[in-house]
Coordinates of C-alpha atoms in Angstrom, one line a residue:
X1 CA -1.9 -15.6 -22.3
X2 CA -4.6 -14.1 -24.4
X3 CA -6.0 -10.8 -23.2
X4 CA -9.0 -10.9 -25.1
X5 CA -11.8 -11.0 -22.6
X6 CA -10.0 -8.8 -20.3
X7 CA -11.3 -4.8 -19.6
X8 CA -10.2 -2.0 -17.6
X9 CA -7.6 -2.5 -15.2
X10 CA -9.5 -2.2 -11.6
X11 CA -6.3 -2.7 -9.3
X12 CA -2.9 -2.8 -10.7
X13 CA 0.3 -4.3 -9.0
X14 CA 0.8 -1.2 -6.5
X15 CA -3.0 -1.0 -5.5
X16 CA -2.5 -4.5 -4.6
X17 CA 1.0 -4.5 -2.9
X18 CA -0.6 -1.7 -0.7
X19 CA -3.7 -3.6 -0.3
X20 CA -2.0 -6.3 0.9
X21 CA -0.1 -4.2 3.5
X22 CA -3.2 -2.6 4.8
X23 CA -4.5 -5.8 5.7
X24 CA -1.5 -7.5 6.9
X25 CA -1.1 -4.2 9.4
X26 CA -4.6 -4.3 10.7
X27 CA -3.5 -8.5 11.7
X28 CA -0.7 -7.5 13.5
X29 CA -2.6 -5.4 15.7
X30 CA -4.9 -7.9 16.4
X31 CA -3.2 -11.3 16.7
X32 CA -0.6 -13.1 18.4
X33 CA -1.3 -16.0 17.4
X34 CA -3.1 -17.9 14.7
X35 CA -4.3 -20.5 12.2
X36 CA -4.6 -19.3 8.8
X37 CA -6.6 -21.4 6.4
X38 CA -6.8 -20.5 2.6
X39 CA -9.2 -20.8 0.5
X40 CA -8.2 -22.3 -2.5
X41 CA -7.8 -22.0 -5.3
X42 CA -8.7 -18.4 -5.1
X43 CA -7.0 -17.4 -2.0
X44 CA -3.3 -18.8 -2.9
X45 CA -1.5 -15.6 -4.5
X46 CA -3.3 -13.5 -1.5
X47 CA -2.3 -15.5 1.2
X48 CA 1.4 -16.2 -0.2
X49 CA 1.5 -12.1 0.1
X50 CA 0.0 -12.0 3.0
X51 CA 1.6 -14.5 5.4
X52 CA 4.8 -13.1 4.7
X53 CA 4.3 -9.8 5.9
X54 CA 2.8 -10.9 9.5
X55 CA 4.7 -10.4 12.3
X56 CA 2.9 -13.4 14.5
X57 CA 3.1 -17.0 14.5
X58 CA 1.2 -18.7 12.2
X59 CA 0.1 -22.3 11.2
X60 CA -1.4 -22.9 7.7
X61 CA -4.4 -24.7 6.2
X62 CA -6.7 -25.2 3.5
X63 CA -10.1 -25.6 2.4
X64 CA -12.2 -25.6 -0.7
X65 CA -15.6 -24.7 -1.9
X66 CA -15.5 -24.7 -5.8
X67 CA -17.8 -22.3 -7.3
X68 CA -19.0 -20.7 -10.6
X69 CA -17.7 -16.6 -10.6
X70 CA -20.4 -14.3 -10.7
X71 CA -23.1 -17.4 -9.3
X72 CA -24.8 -16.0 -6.5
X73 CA -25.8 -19.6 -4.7
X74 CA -23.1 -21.8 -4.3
X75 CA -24.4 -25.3 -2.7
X76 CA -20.8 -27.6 -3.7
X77 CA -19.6 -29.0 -0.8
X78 CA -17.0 -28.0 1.2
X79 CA -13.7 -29.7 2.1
X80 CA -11.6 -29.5 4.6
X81 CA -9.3 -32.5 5.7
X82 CA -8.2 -30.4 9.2
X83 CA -4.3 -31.0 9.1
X84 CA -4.4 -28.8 11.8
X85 CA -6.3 -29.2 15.1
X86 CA -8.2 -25.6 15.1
X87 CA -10.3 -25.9 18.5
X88 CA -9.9 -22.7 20.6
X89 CA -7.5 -21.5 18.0
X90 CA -8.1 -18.1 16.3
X91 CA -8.9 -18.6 12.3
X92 CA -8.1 -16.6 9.9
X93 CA -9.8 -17.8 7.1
X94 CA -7.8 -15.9 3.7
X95 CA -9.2 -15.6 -0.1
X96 CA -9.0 -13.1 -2.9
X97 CA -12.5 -11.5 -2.2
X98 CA -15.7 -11.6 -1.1
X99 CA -18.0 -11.2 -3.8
X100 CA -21.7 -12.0 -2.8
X101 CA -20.5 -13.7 0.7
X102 CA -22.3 -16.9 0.5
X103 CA -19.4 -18.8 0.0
X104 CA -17.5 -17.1 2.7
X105 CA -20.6 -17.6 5.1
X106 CA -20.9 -21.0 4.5
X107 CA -17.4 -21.7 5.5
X108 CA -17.5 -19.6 8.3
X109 CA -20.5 -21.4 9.4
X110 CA -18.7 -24.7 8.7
X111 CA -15.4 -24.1 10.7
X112 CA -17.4 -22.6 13.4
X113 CA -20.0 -25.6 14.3
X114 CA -17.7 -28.5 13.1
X115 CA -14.4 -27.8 14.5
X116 CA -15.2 -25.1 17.1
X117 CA -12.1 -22.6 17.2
X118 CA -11.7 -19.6 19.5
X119 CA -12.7 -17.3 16.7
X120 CA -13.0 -16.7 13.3
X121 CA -12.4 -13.9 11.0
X122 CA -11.9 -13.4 7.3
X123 CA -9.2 -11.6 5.2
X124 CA -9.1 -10.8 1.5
X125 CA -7.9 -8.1 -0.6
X126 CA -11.2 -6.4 -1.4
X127 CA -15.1 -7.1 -1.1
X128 CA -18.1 -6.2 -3.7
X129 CA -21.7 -4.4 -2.7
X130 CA -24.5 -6.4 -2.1
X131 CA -22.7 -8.6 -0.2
X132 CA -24.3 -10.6 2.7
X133 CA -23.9 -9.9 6.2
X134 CA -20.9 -13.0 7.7
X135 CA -21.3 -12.5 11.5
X136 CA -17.5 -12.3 12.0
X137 CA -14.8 -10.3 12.0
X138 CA -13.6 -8.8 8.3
X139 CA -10.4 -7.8 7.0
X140 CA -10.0 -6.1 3.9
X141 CA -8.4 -3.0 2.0
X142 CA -11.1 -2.1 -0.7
X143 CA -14.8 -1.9 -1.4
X144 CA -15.5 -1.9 -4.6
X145 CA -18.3 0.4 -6.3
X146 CA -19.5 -2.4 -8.7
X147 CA -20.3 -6.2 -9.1
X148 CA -19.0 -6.2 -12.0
X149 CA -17.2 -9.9 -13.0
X150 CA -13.5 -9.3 -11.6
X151 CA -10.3 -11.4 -13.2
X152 CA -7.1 -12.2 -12.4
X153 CA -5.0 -12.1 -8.7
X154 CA -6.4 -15.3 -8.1
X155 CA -10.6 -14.9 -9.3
X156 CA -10.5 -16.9 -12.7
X157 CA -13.1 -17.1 -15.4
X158 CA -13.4 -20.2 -17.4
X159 CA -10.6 -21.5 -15.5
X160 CA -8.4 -19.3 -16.7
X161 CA -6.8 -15.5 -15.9
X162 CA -5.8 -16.7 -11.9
X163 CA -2.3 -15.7 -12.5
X164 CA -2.5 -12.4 -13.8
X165 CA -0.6 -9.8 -11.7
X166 CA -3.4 -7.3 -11.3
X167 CA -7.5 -6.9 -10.6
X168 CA -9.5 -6.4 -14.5
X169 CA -12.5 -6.3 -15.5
X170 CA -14.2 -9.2 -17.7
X171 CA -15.9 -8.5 -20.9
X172 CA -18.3 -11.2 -21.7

């Protein structure tokens, strides 16, 4: 895997194990019982930490929005095939981050007036400034200080860098 591209390290394996536990701690005080719906790709290595450290039952979906990292409209559509039956069911909808938030909105919107569950909140690892307000519950262990383009723990560029094992920073 070339490492060209890649800049400072902005959370390493421990920020991210701990990350994950502050998150997974602040569930378990909340919820007894819920669907958890990743979004993917992005949201795959977060969610696989995640889930296992919750201490309530859980059922598991997914749904996908594809966009461009660092494009601040995303209009691609969105799907979800609803394996599960989510009406008056808590959501937790799980990805990597929340950069500008109108992904995350739009899918929050889209769960909410399609398929009508008790609730919906959102869980990722950390989210950017500048984001935009998603009228629902948030999760989350950091805030970044910067927008800067983020790599790896699941946020690629060009397709590639998902499956690095910590949080860089991308030089273009």
């Amino acid at each position: 895997m070339s490492n060209q591209p890649i800049g400072k390290i902005i959370l390493d394996e421990a920020a991210i194990a701990s990350g994950v536990r502050q998150v997974a701690a602040q569930l378990n005080r909340d919820f007894s019982d819920a669907v958890v719906i990743t979004v993917v790709p992005g949201g795959i290595l977060f969610t696989a930490d995640l889930t296992r450290q919750l201490d309530f039952d859980i059922s598991m979906d997914y749904i996908s929005c594809p966009h461009t990292p660092g494009e601040r409209h995303n209009d691609s559509t969105i799907v979800y095939h609803q394996n599960i039956d989510i009406t008056n069911r808590h959501v937790i909808l799980i990805d990597d981050a929340i950069e500008s938030g109108g992904t995350m909105k739009r899918l929050v919107a889209h769960l909410a007036d399609n398929y009508h569950p008790a609730s919906v909140s959102v869980a990722v690892l950390f989210v950017k400034p500048g984001r935009v307000a998603i009228p629902v519950k948030q999760y989350y262990a950091y805030e970044m200080e910067s927008d800067c383009l983020l790599v790896g723990y699941g946020m690629p560029w060009e397709n590639k860098y998902r499956n690095r094992p910590n949080v860089a920073r991308l030089i273009k």
